Short mmCIF file of C-alpha atoms in Angstrom, two decimals:
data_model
loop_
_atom_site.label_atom_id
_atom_site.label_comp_id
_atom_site.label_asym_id
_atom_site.label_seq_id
_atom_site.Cartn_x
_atom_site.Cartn_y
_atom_site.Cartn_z
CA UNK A 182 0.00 0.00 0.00
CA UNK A 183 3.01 2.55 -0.84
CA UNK A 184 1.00 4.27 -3.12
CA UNK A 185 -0.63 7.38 -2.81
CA UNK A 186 -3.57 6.45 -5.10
CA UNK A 187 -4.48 3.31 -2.52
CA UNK A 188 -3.82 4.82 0.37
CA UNK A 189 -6.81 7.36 -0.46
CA UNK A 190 -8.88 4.17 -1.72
CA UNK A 191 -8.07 2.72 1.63
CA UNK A 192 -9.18 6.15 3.17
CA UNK A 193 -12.43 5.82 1.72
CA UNK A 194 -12.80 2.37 3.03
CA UNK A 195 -12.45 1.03 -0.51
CA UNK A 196 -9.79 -2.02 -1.60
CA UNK A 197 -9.18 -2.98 -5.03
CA UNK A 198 -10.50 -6.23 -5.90
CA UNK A 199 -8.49 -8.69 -8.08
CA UNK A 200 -8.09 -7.71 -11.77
CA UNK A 201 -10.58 -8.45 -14.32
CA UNK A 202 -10.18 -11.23 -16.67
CA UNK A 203 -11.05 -11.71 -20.07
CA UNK A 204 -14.94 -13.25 -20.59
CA UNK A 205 -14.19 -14.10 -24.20
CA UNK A 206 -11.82 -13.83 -26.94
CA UNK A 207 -10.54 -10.41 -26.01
CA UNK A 208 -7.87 -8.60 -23.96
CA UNK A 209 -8.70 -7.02 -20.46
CA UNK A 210 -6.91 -3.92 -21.58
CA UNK A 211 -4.32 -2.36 -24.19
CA UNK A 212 -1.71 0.17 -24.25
CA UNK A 213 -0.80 2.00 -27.04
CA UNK A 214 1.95 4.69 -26.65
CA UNK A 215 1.31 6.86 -23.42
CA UNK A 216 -2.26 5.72 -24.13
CA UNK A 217 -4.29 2.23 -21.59
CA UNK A 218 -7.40 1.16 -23.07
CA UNK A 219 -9.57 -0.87 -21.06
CA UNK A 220 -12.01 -3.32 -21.79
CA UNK A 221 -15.28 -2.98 -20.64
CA UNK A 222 -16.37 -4.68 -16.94
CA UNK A 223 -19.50 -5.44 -15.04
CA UNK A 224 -20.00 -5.02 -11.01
CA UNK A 225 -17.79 -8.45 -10.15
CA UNK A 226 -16.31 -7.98 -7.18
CA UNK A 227 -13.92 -11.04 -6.56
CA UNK A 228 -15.98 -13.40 -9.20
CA UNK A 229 -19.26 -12.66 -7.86
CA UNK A 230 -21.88 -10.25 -9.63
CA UNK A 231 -22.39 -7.85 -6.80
CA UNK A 232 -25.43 -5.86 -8.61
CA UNK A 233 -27.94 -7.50 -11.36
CA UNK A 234 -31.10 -6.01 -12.91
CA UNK A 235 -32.65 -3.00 -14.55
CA UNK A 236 -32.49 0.84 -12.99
CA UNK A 237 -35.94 2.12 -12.88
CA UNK A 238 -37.20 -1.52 -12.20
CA UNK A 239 -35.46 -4.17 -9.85
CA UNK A 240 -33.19 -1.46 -9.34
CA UNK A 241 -32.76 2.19 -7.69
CA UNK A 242 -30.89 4.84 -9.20
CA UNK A 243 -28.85 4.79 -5.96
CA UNK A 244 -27.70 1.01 -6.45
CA UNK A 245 -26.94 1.81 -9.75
CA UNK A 246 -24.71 4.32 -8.79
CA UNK A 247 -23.21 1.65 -6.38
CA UNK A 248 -23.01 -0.81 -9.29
CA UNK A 249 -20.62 1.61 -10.75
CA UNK A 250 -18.52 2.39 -8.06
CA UNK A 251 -17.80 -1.87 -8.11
CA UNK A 252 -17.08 -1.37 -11.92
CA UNK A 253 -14.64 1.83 -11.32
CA UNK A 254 -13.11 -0.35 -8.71
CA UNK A 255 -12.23 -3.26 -11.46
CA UNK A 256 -10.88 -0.56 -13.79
CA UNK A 257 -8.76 0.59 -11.22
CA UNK A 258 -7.39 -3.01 -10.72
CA UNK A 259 -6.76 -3.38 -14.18
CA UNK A 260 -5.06 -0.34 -14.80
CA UNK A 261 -2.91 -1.50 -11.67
CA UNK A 262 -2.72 -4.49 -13.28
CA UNK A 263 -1.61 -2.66 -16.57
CA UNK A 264 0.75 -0.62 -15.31
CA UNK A 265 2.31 -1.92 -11.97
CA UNK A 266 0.85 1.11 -9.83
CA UNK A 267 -2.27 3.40 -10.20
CA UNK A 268 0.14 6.39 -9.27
CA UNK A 269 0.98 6.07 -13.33
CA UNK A 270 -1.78 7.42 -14.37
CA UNK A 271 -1.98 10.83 -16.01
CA UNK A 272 -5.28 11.12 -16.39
CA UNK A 273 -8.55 9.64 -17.53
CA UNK A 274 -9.12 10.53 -20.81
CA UNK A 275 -12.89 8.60 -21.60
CA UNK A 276 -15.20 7.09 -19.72
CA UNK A 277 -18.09 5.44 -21.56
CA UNK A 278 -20.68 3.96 -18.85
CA UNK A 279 -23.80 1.47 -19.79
CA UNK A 280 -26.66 1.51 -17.54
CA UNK A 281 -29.07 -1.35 -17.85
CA UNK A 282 -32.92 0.28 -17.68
CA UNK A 283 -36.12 0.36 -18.62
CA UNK A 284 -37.41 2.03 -21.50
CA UNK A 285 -37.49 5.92 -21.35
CA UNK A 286 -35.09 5.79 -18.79
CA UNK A 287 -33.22 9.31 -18.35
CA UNK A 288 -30.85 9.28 -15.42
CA UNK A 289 -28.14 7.35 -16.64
CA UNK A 290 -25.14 10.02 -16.15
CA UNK A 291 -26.61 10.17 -12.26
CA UNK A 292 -26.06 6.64 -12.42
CA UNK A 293 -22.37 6.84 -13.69
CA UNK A 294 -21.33 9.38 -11.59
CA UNK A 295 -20.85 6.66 -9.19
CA UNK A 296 -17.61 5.70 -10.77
CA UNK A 297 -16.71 9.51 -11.95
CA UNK A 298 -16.89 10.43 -8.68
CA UNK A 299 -14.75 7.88 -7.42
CA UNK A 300 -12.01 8.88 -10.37
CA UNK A 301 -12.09 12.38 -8.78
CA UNK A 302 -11.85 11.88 -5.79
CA UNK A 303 -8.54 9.59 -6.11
CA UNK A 304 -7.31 11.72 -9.20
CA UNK A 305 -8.82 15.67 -8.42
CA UNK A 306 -8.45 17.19 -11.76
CA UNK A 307 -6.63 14.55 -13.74
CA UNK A 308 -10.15 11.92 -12.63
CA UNK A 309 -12.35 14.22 -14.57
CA UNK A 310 -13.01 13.05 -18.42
CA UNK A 311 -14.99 13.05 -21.52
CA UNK A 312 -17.92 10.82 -20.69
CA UNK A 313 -21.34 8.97 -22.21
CA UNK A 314 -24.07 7.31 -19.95
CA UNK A 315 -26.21 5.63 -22.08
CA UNK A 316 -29.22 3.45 -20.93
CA UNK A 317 -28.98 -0.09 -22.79
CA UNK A 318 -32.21 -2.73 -22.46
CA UNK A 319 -29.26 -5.17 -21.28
CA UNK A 320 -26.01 -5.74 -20.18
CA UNK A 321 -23.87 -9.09 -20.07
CA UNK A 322 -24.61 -11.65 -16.74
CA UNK A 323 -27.95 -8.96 -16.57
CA UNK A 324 -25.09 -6.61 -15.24
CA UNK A 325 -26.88 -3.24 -13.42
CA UNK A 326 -23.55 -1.16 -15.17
CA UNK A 327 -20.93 -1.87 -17.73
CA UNK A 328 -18.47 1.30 -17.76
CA UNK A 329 -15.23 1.28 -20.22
CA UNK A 330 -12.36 3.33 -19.10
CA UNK A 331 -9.04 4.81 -21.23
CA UNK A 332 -6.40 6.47 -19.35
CA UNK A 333 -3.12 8.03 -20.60
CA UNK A 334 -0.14 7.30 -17.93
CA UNK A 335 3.56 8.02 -17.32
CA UNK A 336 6.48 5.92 -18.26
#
């Protein structure tokens, strides 16, 4: 925990789970100059879907935002994965954040703020990025949220 980037996780009471793996016939991330693309990832925490079901259904806008909290915390373990320490990172360039719902659903950015808010708070300035929050009718393992995250980092 020499990091500065954990050591505020661990001030929020937040640890990183283990890194996300591949589902399919993909990579869970890839860099490309200065540049970490990750894949996307669902609310595992560990192995274990920690939020299922549809915002504005099964599910609150408040779990939701929960939901992508989990998934910020698997980008963050992948980008530690990635890059040996999350003190690398730059900045977060995109975020682009899937929120499963109900038809005519419109509160999918409050939704995702529950990982921007997260990036900021680790990162200040260099968490804030470009962003979409669109509302899908359904996400893989009936996933809650699906965010995808690119970075740029130091050497």
């Amino acid at each position: 925990m020499s990091n500065s980037i954990e050591t505020k996780l661990a001030g929020l009471g937040l640890a990183l789970p283990y890194a996300p793996s591949a589902g399919g016939n993909y990579v869970p991330y890839r860099i490309n100059g200065d540049t970490l693309v990750l894949a996307g990832v669902i609310s595992i925490h560990n192995g274990v879907l920690t939020h299922a079901g549809q915002v504005g259904g099964d599910r609150t806008v408040e779990e939701g935002y929960a939901a992508a909290q989990v998934c910020a915390l698997n980008s963050l373990a992948a980008i530690k994965d990635a890059l040996g320490s999350l003190d690398r990172v730059r900045e977060f360039v995109y975020l682009a954040g899937y929120v499963n719902a109900v038809a005519g659903f419109t509160e999918s950015p409050q939704v995702i703020n529950g990982a921007s808010d997260l990036f900021v708070k680790l990162y200040g300035d260099a968490g804030k990025h470009a962003r979409a929050a669109i509302a899908v009718a359904g996400l893989p393992r009936g996933a809650t949220v699906e965010i995808q995250v690119t970075v740029s980092f130091n050497s």
